[in-house]
Coordinates of N, CA and C in Angstrom, one line a residue:
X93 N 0.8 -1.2 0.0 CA 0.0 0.0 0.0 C 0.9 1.2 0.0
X94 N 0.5 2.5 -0.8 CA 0.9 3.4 -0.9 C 0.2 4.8 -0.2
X95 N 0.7 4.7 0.3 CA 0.4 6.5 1.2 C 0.9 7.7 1.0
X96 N 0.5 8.8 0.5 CA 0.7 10.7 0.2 C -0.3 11.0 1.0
X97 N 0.0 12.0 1.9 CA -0.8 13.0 2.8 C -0.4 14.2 2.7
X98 N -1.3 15.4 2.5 CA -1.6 16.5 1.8 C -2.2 16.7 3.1
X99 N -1.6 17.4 4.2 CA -1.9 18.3 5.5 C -3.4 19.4 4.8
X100 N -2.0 20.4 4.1 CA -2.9 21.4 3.9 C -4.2 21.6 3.5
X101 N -4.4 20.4 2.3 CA -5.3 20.4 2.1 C -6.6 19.3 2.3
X102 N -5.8 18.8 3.1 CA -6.6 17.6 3.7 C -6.9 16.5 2.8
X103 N -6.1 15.7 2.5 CA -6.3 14.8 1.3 C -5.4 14.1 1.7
X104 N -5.5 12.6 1.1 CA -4.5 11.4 1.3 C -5.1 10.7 -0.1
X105 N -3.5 10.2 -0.5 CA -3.5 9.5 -1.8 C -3.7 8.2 -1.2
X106 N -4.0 7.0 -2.0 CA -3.6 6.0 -1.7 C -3.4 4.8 -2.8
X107 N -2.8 4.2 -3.2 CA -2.7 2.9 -4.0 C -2.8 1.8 -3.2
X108 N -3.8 1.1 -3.7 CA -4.0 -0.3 -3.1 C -4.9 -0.3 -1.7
X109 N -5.9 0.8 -1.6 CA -6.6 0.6 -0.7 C -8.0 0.7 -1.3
X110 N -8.5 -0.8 -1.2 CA -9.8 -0.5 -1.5 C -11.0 -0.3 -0.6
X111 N -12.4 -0.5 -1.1 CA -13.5 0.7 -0.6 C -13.7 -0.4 0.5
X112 N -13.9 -1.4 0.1 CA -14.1 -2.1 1.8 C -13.4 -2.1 2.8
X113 N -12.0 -2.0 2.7 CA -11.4 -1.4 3.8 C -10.9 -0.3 4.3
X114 N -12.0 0.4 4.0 CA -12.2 1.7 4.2 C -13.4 1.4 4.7
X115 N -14.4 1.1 4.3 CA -15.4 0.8 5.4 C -15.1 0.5 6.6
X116 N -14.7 -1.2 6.5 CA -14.6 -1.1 8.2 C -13.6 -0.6 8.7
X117 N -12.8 0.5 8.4 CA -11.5 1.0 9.2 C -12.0 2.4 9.8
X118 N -13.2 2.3 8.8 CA -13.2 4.3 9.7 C -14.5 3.7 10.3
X119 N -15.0 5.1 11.4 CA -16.4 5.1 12.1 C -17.5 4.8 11.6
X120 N -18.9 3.8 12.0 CA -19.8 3.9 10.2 C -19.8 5.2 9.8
X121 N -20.0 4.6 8.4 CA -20.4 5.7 7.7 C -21.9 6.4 8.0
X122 N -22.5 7.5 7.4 CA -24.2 7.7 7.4 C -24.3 7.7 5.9
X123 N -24.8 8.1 5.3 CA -25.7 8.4 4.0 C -24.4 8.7 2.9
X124 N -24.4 8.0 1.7 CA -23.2 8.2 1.1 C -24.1 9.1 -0.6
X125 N -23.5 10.0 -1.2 CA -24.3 10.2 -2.3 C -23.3 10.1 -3.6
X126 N -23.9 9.1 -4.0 CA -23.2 8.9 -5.6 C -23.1 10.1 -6.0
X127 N -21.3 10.7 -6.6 CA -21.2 11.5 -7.8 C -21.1 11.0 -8.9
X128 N -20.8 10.0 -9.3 CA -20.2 9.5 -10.4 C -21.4 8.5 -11.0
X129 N -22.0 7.6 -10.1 CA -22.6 6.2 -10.4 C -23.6 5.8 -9.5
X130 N -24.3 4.7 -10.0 CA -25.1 4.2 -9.9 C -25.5 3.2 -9.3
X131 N -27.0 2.9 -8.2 CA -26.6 1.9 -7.3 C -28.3 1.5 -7.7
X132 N -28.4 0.1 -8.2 CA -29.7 -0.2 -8.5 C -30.6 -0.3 -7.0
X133 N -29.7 -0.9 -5.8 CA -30.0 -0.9 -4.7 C -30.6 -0.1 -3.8
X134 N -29.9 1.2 -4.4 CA -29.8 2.4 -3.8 C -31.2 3.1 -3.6
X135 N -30.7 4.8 -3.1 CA -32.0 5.6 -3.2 C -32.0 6.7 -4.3
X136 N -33.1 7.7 -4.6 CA -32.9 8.5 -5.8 C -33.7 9.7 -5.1
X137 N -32.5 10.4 -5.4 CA -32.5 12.0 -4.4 C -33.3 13.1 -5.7
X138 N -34.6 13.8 -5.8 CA -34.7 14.2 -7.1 C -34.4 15.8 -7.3
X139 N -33.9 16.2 -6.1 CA -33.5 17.6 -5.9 C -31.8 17.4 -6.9
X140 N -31.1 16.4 -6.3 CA -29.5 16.7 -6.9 C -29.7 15.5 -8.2
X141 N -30.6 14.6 -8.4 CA -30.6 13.8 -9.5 C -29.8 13.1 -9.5
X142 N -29.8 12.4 -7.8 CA -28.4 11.5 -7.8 C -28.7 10.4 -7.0
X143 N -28.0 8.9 -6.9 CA -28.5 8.1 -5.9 C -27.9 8.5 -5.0
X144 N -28.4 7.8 -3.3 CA -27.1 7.5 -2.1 C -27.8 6.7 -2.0
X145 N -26.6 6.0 -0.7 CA -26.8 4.7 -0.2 C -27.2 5.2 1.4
X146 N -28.3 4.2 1.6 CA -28.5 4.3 3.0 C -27.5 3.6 4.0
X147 N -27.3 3.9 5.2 CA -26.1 2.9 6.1 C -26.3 1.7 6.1
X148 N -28.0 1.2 6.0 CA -28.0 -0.6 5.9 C -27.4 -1.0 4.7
X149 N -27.3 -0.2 3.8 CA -26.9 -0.6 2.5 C -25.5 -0.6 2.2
X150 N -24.7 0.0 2.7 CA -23.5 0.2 2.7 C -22.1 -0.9 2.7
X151 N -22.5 -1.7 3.4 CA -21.4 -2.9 3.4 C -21.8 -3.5 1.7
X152 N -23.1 -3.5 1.6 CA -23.2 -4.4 0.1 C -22.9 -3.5 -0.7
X153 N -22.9 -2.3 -0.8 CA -22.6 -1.4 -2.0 C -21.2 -1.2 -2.1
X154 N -20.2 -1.6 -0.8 CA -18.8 -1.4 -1.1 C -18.4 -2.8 -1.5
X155 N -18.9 -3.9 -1.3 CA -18.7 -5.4 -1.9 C -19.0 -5.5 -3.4
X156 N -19.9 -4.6 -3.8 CA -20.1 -4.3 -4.9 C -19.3 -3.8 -6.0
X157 N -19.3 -2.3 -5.3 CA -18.5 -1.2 -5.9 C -16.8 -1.6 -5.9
X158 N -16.3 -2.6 -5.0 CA -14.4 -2.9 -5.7 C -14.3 -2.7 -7.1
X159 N -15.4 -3.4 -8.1 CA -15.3 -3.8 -9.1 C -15.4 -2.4 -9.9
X160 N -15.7 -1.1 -9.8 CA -16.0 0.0 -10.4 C -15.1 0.7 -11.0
X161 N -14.9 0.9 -12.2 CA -13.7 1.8 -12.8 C -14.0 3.2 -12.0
X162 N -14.4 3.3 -11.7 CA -14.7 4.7 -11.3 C -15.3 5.3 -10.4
X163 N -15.1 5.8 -9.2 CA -16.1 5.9 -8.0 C -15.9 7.1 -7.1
X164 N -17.0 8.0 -6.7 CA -16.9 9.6 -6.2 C -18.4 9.6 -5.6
X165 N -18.2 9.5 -4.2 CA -19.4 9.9 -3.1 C -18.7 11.1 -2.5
X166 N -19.8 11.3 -1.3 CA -19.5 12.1 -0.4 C -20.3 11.8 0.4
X167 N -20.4 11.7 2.0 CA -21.2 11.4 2.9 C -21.7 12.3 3.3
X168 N -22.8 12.0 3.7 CA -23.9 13.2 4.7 C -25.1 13.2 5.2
X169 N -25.4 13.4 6.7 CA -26.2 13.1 7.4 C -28.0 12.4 7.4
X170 N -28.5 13.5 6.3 CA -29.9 13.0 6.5 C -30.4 13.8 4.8
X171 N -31.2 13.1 4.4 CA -31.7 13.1 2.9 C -31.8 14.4 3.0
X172 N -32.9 15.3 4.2 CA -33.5 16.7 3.6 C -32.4 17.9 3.3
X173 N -31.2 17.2 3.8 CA -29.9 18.2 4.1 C -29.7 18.2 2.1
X174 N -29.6 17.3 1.5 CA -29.8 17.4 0.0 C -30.3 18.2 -0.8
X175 N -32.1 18.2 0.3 CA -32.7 19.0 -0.4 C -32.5 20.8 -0.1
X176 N -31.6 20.5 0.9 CA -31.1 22.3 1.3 C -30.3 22.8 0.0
X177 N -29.5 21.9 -0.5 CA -28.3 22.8 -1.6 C -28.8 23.2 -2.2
X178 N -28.2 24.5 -2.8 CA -28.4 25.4 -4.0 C -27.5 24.6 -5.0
X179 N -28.1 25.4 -6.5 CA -27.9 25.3 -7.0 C -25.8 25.1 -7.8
X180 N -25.2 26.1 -6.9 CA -23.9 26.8 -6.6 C -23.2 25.1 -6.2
X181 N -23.8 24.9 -5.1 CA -23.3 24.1 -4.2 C -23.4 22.2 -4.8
X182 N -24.3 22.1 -5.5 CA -24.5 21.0 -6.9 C -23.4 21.0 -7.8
X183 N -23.6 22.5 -8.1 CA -22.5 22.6 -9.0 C -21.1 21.9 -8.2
X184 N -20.7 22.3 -7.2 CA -19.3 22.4 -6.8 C -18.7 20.8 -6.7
X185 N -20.0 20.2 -6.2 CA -19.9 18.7 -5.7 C -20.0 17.7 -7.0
X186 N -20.3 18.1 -8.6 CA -20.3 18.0 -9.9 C -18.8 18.2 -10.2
X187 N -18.3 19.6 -9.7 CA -16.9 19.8 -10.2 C -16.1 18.3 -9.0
X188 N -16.1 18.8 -8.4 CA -15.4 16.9 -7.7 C -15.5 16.2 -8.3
X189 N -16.5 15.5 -8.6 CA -16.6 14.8 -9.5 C -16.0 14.3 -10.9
X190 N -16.1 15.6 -11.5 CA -15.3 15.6 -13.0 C -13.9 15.5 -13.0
X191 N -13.4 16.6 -12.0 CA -12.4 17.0 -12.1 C -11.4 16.4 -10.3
X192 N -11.9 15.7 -9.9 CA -11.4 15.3 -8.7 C -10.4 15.7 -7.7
X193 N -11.1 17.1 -7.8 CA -10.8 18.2 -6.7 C -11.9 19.4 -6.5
X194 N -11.8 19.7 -5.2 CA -13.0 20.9 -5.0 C -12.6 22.2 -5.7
X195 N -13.6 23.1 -5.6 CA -13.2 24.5 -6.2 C -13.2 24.9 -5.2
X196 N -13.5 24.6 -3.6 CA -12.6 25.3 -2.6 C -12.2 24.3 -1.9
X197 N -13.2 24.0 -0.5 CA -13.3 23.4 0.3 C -14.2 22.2 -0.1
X198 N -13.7 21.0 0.1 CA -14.9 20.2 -0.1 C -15.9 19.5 0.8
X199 N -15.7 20.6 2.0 CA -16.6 19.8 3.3 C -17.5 21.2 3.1
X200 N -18.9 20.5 3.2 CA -20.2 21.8 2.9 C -21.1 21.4 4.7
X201 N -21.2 22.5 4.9 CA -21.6 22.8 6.1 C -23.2 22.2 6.3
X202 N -24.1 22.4 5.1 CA -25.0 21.5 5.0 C -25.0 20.1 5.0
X203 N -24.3 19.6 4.5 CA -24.6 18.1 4.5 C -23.4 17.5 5.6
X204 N -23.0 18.1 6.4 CA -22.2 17.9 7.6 C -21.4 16.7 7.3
X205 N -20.5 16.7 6.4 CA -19.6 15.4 5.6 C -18.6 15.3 6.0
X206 N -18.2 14.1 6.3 CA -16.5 14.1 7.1 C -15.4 13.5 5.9
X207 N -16.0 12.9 4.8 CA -15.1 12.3 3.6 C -15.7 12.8 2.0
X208 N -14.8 12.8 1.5 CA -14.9 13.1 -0.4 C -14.2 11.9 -0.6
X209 N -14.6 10.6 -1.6 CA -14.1 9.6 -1.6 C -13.8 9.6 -3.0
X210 N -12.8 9.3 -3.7 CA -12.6 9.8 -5.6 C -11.6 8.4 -5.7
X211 N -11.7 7.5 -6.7 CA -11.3 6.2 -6.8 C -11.4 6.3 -8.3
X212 N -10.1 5.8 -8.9 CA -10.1 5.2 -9.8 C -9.1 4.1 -10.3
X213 N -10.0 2.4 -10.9 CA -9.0 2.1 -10.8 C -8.2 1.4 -11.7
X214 N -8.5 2.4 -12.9 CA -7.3 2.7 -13.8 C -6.5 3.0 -13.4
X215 N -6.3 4.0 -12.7 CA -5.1 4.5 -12.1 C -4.4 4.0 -11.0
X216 N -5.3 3.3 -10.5 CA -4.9 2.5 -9.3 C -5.1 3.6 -8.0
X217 N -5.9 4.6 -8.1 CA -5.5 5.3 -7.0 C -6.9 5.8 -6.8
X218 N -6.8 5.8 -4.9 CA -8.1 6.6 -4.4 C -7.4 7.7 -3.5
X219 N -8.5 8.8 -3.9 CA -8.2 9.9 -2.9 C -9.2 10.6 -2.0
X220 N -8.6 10.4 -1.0 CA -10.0 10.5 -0.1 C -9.4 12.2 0.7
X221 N -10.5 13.2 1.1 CA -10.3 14.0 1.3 C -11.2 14.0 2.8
X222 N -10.6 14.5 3.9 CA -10.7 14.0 5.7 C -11.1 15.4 5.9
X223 N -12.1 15.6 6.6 CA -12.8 17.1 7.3 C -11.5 17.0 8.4
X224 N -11.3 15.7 9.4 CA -10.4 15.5 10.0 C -9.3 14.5 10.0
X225 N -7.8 15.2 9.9 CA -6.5 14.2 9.5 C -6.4 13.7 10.0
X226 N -7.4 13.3 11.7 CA -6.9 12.1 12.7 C -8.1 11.1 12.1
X227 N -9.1 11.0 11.3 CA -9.5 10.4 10.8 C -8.7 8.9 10.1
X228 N -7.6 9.7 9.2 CA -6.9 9.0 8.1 C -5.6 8.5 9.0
X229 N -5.5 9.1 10.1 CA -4.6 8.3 10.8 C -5.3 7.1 11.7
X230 N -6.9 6.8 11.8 CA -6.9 6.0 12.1 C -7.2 4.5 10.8
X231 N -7.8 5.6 9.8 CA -7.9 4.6 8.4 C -6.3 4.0 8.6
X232 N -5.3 4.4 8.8 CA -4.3 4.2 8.2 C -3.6 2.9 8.8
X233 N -3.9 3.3 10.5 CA -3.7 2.1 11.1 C -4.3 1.3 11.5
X234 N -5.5 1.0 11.2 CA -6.7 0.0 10.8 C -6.4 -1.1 9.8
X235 N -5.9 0.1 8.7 CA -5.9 -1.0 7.3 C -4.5 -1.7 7.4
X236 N -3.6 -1.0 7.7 CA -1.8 -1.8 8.3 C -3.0 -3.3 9.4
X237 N -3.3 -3.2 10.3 CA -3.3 -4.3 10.9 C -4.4 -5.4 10.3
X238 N -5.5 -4.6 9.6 CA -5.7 -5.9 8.9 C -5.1 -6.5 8.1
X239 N -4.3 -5.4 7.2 CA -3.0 -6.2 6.5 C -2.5 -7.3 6.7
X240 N -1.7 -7.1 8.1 CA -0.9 -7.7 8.9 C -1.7 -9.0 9.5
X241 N -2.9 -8.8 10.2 CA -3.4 -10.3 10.3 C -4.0 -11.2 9.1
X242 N -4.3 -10.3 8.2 CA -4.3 -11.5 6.9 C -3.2 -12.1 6.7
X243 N -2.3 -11.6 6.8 CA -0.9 -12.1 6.6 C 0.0 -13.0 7.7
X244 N -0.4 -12.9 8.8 CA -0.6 -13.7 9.8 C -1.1 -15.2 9.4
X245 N -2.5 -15.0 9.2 CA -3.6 -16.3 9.0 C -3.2 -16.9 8.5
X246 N -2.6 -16.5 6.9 CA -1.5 -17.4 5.9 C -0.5 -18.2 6.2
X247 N 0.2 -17.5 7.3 CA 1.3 -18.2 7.2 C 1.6 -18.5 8.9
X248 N 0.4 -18.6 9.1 CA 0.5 -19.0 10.8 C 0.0 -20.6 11.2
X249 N -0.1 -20.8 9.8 CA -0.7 -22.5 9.6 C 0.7 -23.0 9.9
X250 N 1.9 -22.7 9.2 CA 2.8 -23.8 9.6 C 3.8 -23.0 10.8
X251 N 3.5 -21.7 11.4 CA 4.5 -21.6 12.1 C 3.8 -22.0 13.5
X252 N 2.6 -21.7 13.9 CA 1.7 -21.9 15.2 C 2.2 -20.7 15.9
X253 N 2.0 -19.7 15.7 CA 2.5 -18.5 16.5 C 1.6 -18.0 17.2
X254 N 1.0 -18.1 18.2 CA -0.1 -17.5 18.8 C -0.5 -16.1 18.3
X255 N -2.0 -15.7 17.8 CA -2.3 -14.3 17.4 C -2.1 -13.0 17.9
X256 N -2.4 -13.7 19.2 CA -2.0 -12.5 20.7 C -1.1 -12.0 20.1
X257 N -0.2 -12.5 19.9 CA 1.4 -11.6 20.3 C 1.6 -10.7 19.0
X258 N 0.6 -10.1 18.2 CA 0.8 -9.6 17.1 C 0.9 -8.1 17.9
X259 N 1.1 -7.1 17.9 CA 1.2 -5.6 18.2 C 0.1 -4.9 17.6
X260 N -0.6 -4.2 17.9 CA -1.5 -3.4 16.5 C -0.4 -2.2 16.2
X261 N -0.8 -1.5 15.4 CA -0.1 -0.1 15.4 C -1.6 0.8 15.4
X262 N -1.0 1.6 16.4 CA -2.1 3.0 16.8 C -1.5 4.2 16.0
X263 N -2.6 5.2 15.7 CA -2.8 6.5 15.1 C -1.6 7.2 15.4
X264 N -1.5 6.6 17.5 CA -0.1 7.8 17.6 C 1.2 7.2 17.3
X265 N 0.9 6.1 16.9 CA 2.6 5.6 16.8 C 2.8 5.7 15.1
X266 N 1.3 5.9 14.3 CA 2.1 6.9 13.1 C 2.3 8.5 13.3
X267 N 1.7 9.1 14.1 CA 2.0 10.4 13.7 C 3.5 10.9 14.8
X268 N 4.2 9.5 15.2 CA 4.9 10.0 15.7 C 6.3 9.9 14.6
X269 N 6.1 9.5 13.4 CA 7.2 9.3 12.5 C 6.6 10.2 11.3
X270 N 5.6 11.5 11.8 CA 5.5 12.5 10.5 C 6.8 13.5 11.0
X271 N 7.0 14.5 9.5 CA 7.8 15.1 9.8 C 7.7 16.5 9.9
X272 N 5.7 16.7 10.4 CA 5.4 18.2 10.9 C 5.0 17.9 11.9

């Protein structure tokens, strides 16, 4: 796995981290709203002309969605907060989408969003953008330890190494090897 973090602007690159382990690595999620695509499963918002996923739906939509060339939500609290945006503010969350970056900020005070999620994987790369950087420090050491005990399970058939004694790594024992 590959990691870039963008302080300033609150963003982390990643290669090789896909959408399910990002699921269970961060807090649930709430209400996710497709920019990009399409969820037959899903719901159909007719203010922004877009699906989301409800949170019961969510584990199946990210089992789903690995397989997507292409993929851009944004999460947010409750449907009518949708129907708050202007026009301006459609627009902005459209430019994400296209162009896989905000034209300012991409956390909107209405739909009270903690992630911009932008995947593509042609490129091999997702870029997820954090209201909060201790967020992606906990994504970060979440996804390291399930790494690590997949990797474990494999190869713990022929050593018998008890699981216990594996270490996790915590948030602060990455941010204690950043160099701001």
């Amino acid at each position: 796995i590959y990691i870039h973090m963008n302080d300033v602007d609150q963003f982390v690159i990643f290669s090789g981290l896909k959408l399910q382990q990002f699921v269970s690595s961060v807090d649930p999620l709430r209400n996710l709203l497709l920019l990009k695509n399409t969820y037959d499963d899903g719901m159909f918002n007719n203010h922004t002309q877009h699906d989301y996923i409800v949170p019961e739906e969510i584990k199946k939509f990210a089992k789903k969605a690995n397989n997507a060339a292409e993929l851009c939500w944004i999460d947010f609290e409750y449907e009518r907060q949708l129907n708050d945006l202007t026009a301006r503010e459609q627009a902005e969350l459209l430019y994400i989408a296209h162009k896989r970056e905000p034209i300012s900020v991409p956390f909107f005070q209405k739909l009270q969003n903690r992630y911009v999620y932008i995947a593509s994987t042609g490129e091999k790369v997702t870029k997820i953008y954090f209201k909060h950087l201790s967020d992606a420090d906990m994504l970060i050491a979440n996804v390291f330890n399930q790494i690590i005990r997949e990797r474990e399970n494999v190869s713990s058939f022929f050593r018998r190494r008890p699981k216990s004694s594996l270490p996790s790594i915590t948030p602060e024992f990455l941010k204690a090897y950043r160099s701001y």
